[in-house]
């Protein structure tokens, strides 16, 4: 003889299912040679680059379910100068939606000095990011502390790579 007990099962709980996947994706990789900061023997203060057609935020699923984004930047600098990096996000009308900045520290040895920077987007900043269609990267060369200038023969580079960590909240 066998017996068993069954506890009441609430099948309506299936309506309360919430999925919270986290997706990591490469966003950007670029390198700027030291010689790019020189033109006709003159040292340039800034170099701009842009990534157009950011399409992830045009998908309705992403618009509806994305709740947080972390952009993680890794900068390697083998130039003996400090650089400021400014990241701007623009909408279709080229209007600024969000911006932030951080510094790349100098390398006195010619070896890469690596720094990491993370920018978190939630609530209002996330809503602004979702309207962005273009990312602009501005590298600003800070003044030399020893009087040297970069020229067409200068060695070294600044490398920038980033990844996005995308947090979703999907209610079924």
CSV table of C-alpha atoms in Angstrom, one decimal:
chain,number,residue,atom,x,y,z
A,1,UNK,CA,0.0,0.0,0.0
A,2,UNK,CA,1.4,3.5,-0.9
A,3,UNK,CA,0.1,6.9,-0.1
A,4,UNK,CA,1.2,10.3,-1.1
A,5,UNK,CA,0.4,13.9,-0.4
A,6,UNK,CA,-0.2,16.6,-2.9
A,7,UNK,CA,0.1,20.2,-2.0
A,8,UNK,CA,-2.3,22.6,-3.7
A,9,UNK,CA,-0.7,23.9,-6.9
A,10,UNK,CA,-1.3,27.5,-8.0
A,11,UNK,CA,-1.1,27.4,-11.8
A,12,UNK,CA,-1.6,31.2,-11.9
A,13,UNK,CA,2.0,31.6,-10.7
A,14,UNK,CA,3.1,30.9,-14.3
A,15,UNK,CA,1.8,34.4,-15.1
A,16,UNK,CA,4.4,35.9,-12.7
A,17,UNK,CA,7.4,34.6,-14.5
A,18,UNK,CA,10.1,37.3,-15.1
A,19,UNK,CA,13.2,36.5,-17.1
A,20,UNK,CA,16.3,38.6,-16.4
A,21,UNK,CA,19.0,37.7,-19.0
A,22,UNK,CA,22.3,39.6,-19.1
A,23,UNK,CA,24.0,39.8,-22.5
A,24,UNK,CA,27.6,40.9,-23.0
A,25,UNK,CA,28.7,42.1,-26.4
A,26,UNK,CA,31.7,43.9,-27.9
A,27,UNK,CA,30.9,47.5,-28.8
A,28,UNK,CA,34.0,49.2,-30.1
A,29,UNK,CA,37.7,48.7,-30.9
A,30,UNK,CA,40.0,51.4,-32.2
A,31,UNK,CA,43.6,52.4,-32.2
A,32,UNK,CA,45.1,55.9,-32.7
A,33,UNK,CA,48.8,56.1,-33.5
A,34,UNK,CA,50.8,58.9,-31.9
A,35,UNK,CA,51.6,60.3,-35.4
A,36,UNK,CA,47.9,61.0,-35.9
A,37,UNK,CA,48.3,63.9,-33.4
A,38,UNK,CA,50.6,65.7,-35.8
A,39,UNK,CA,49.8,67.4,-39.1
A,40,UNK,CA,52.3,69.5,-41.2
A,41,UNK,CA,54.7,69.6,-38.2
A,42,UNK,CA,52.0,70.9,-35.8
A,43,UNK,CA,50.7,69.0,-32.8
A,44,UNK,CA,47.0,68.5,-32.9
A,45,UNK,CA,45.0,68.9,-29.7
A,46,UNK,CA,42.1,66.6,-30.6
A,47,UNK,CA,41.2,63.6,-32.8
A,48,UNK,CA,37.6,62.6,-33.4
A,49,UNK,CA,36.1,59.3,-34.5
A,50,UNK,CA,32.5,58.2,-34.7
A,51,UNK,CA,30.4,55.1,-34.8
A,52,UNK,CA,27.2,55.8,-36.8
A,53,UNK,CA,24.1,53.7,-37.2
A,54,UNK,CA,23.8,52.3,-33.7
A,55,UNK,CA,21.0,49.9,-34.4
A,56,UNK,CA,20.5,48.0,-31.2
A,57,UNK,CA,18.1,50.6,-29.8
A,58,UNK,CA,15.8,50.5,-32.9
A,59,UNK,CA,14.6,47.0,-32.0
A,60,UNK,CA,11.2,47.2,-30.1
A,61,UNK,CA,12.1,44.2,-27.9
A,62,UNK,CA,15.2,46.1,-26.7
A,63,UNK,CA,13.3,49.3,-26.2
A,64,UNK,CA,10.6,47.6,-24.1
A,65,UNK,CA,12.8,45.2,-22.0
A,66,UNK,CA,16.2,46.8,-21.5
A,67,UNK,CA,16.5,48.0,-17.9
A,68,UNK,CA,20.3,48.7,-17.5
A,69,UNK,CA,23.4,49.1,-19.6
A,70,UNK,CA,27.0,49.1,-18.4
A,71,UNK,CA,29.6,50.2,-21.0
A,72,UNK,CA,33.0,49.0,-19.9
A,73,UNK,CA,36.0,50.8,-21.6
A,74,UNK,CA,39.6,49.6,-21.5
A,75,UNK,CA,42.2,52.1,-22.7
A,76,UNK,CA,45.9,51.2,-23.3
A,77,UNK,CA,48.3,54.1,-23.8
A,78,UNK,CA,52.0,53.6,-24.8
A,79,UNK,CA,52.6,57.3,-25.4
A,80,UNK,CA,54.2,59.5,-22.8
A,81,UNK,CA,51.3,61.9,-22.7
A,82,UNK,CA,48.0,61.9,-20.9
A,83,UNK,CA,44.8,61.8,-23.0
A,84,UNK,CA,41.3,62.8,-22.2
A,85,UNK,CA,38.6,60.6,-23.7
A,86,UNK,CA,35.1,62.0,-24.2
A,87,UNK,CA,32.3,59.8,-25.4
A,88,UNK,CA,29.2,61.4,-26.8
A,89,UNK,CA,25.9,59.9,-27.8
A,90,UNK,CA,23.8,61.7,-30.4
A,91,UNK,CA,20.3,61.1,-31.8
A,92,UNK,CA,19.3,61.2,-35.5
A,93,UNK,CA,19.2,65.0,-35.4
A,94,UNK,CA,22.8,65.1,-34.1
A,95,UNK,CA,21.5,66.3,-30.7
A,96,UNK,CA,23.6,65.3,-27.6
A,97,UNK,CA,21.8,62.7,-25.6
A,98,UNK,CA,24.5,61.8,-23.1
A,99,UNK,CA,28.2,62.3,-22.6
A,100,UNK,CA,31.0,61.3,-20.2
A,101,UNK,CA,34.8,61.5,-20.0
A,102,UNK,CA,37.8,59.9,-18.4
A,103,UNK,CA,41.6,60.1,-18.7
A,104,UNK,CA,44.2,57.7,-20.2
A,105,UNK,CA,47.3,57.9,-18.1
A,106,UNK,CA,50.7,58.4,-19.8
A,107,UNK,CA,53.4,55.7,-20.3
A,108,UNK,CA,56.9,56.8,-19.4
A,109,UNK,CA,58.4,53.5,-20.5
A,110,UNK,CA,56.7,52.9,-23.9
A,111,UNK,CA,54.8,50.0,-22.4
A,112,UNK,CA,51.0,50.0,-22.3
A,113,UNK,CA,49.4,51.7,-19.3
A,114,UNK,CA,45.9,50.2,-19.0
A,115,UNK,CA,43.0,51.8,-17.3
A,116,UNK,CA,39.3,50.6,-17.1
A,117,UNK,CA,36.3,52.9,-16.9
A,118,UNK,CA,32.6,51.8,-16.6
A,119,UNK,CA,29.6,54.0,-17.3
A,120,UNK,CA,26.2,52.8,-16.1
A,121,UNK,CA,23.0,53.8,-17.8
A,122,UNK,CA,19.7,53.4,-15.8
A,123,UNK,CA,16.4,55.3,-15.7
A,124,UNK,CA,16.8,58.7,-17.4
A,125,UNK,CA,20.3,58.1,-18.8
A,126,UNK,CA,19.1,54.8,-20.2
A,127,UNK,CA,16.1,56.4,-21.9
A,128,UNK,CA,18.5,59.0,-23.5
A,129,UNK,CA,20.9,56.2,-24.6
A,130,UNK,CA,17.9,54.4,-26.3
A,131,UNK,CA,17.4,57.4,-28.5
A,132,UNK,CA,21.1,57.4,-29.6
A,133,UNK,CA,22.0,56.5,-33.2
A,134,UNK,CA,25.7,57.6,-33.1
A,135,UNK,CA,28.6,57.5,-30.7
A,136,UNK,CA,31.5,60.0,-31.0
A,137,UNK,CA,34.9,59.5,-29.5
A,138,UNK,CA,37.0,62.5,-28.9
A,139,UNK,CA,40.7,62.1,-27.8
A,140,UNK,CA,42.2,65.2,-26.4
A,141,UNK,CA,46.0,65.4,-26.0
A,142,UNK,CA,46.9,67.1,-22.7
A,143,UNK,CA,50.0,69.5,-22.7
A,144,UNK,CA,53.4,67.9,-22.3
A,145,UNK,CA,55.0,68.0,-18.9
A,146,UNK,CA,58.5,67.9,-20.3
A,147,UNK,CA,58.2,70.2,-23.3
A,148,UNK,CA,58.2,67.5,-26.0
A,149,UNK,CA,55.7,67.4,-28.9
A,150,UNK,CA,54.3,64.6,-30.9
A,151,UNK,CA,55.2,64.5,-34.6
A,152,UNK,CA,54.8,62.3,-37.7
A,153,UNK,CA,57.7,60.1,-36.3
A,154,UNK,CA,56.4,59.7,-32.8
A,155,UNK,CA,56.0,56.1,-31.6
A,156,UNK,CA,53.2,54.6,-29.5
A,157,UNK,CA,49.4,54.4,-29.7
A,158,UNK,CA,46.2,54.8,-27.7
A,159,UNK,CA,44.0,51.7,-28.0
A,160,UNK,CA,40.3,51.8,-26.9
A,161,UNK,CA,38.1,48.8,-26.7
A,162,UNK,CA,34.7,48.5,-25.0
A,163,UNK,CA,32.0,46.0,-24.3
A,164,UNK,CA,28.4,46.5,-23.3
A,165,UNK,CA,26.7,44.5,-20.6
A,166,UNK,CA,22.9,44.6,-21.3
A,167,UNK,CA,20.4,43.8,-18.6
A,168,UNK,CA,16.9,42.8,-19.6
A,169,UNK,CA,13.7,42.4,-17.6
A,170,UNK,CA,11.2,40.3,-19.6
A,171,UNK,CA,7.8,39.7,-18.0
A,172,UNK,CA,5.9,36.8,-19.4
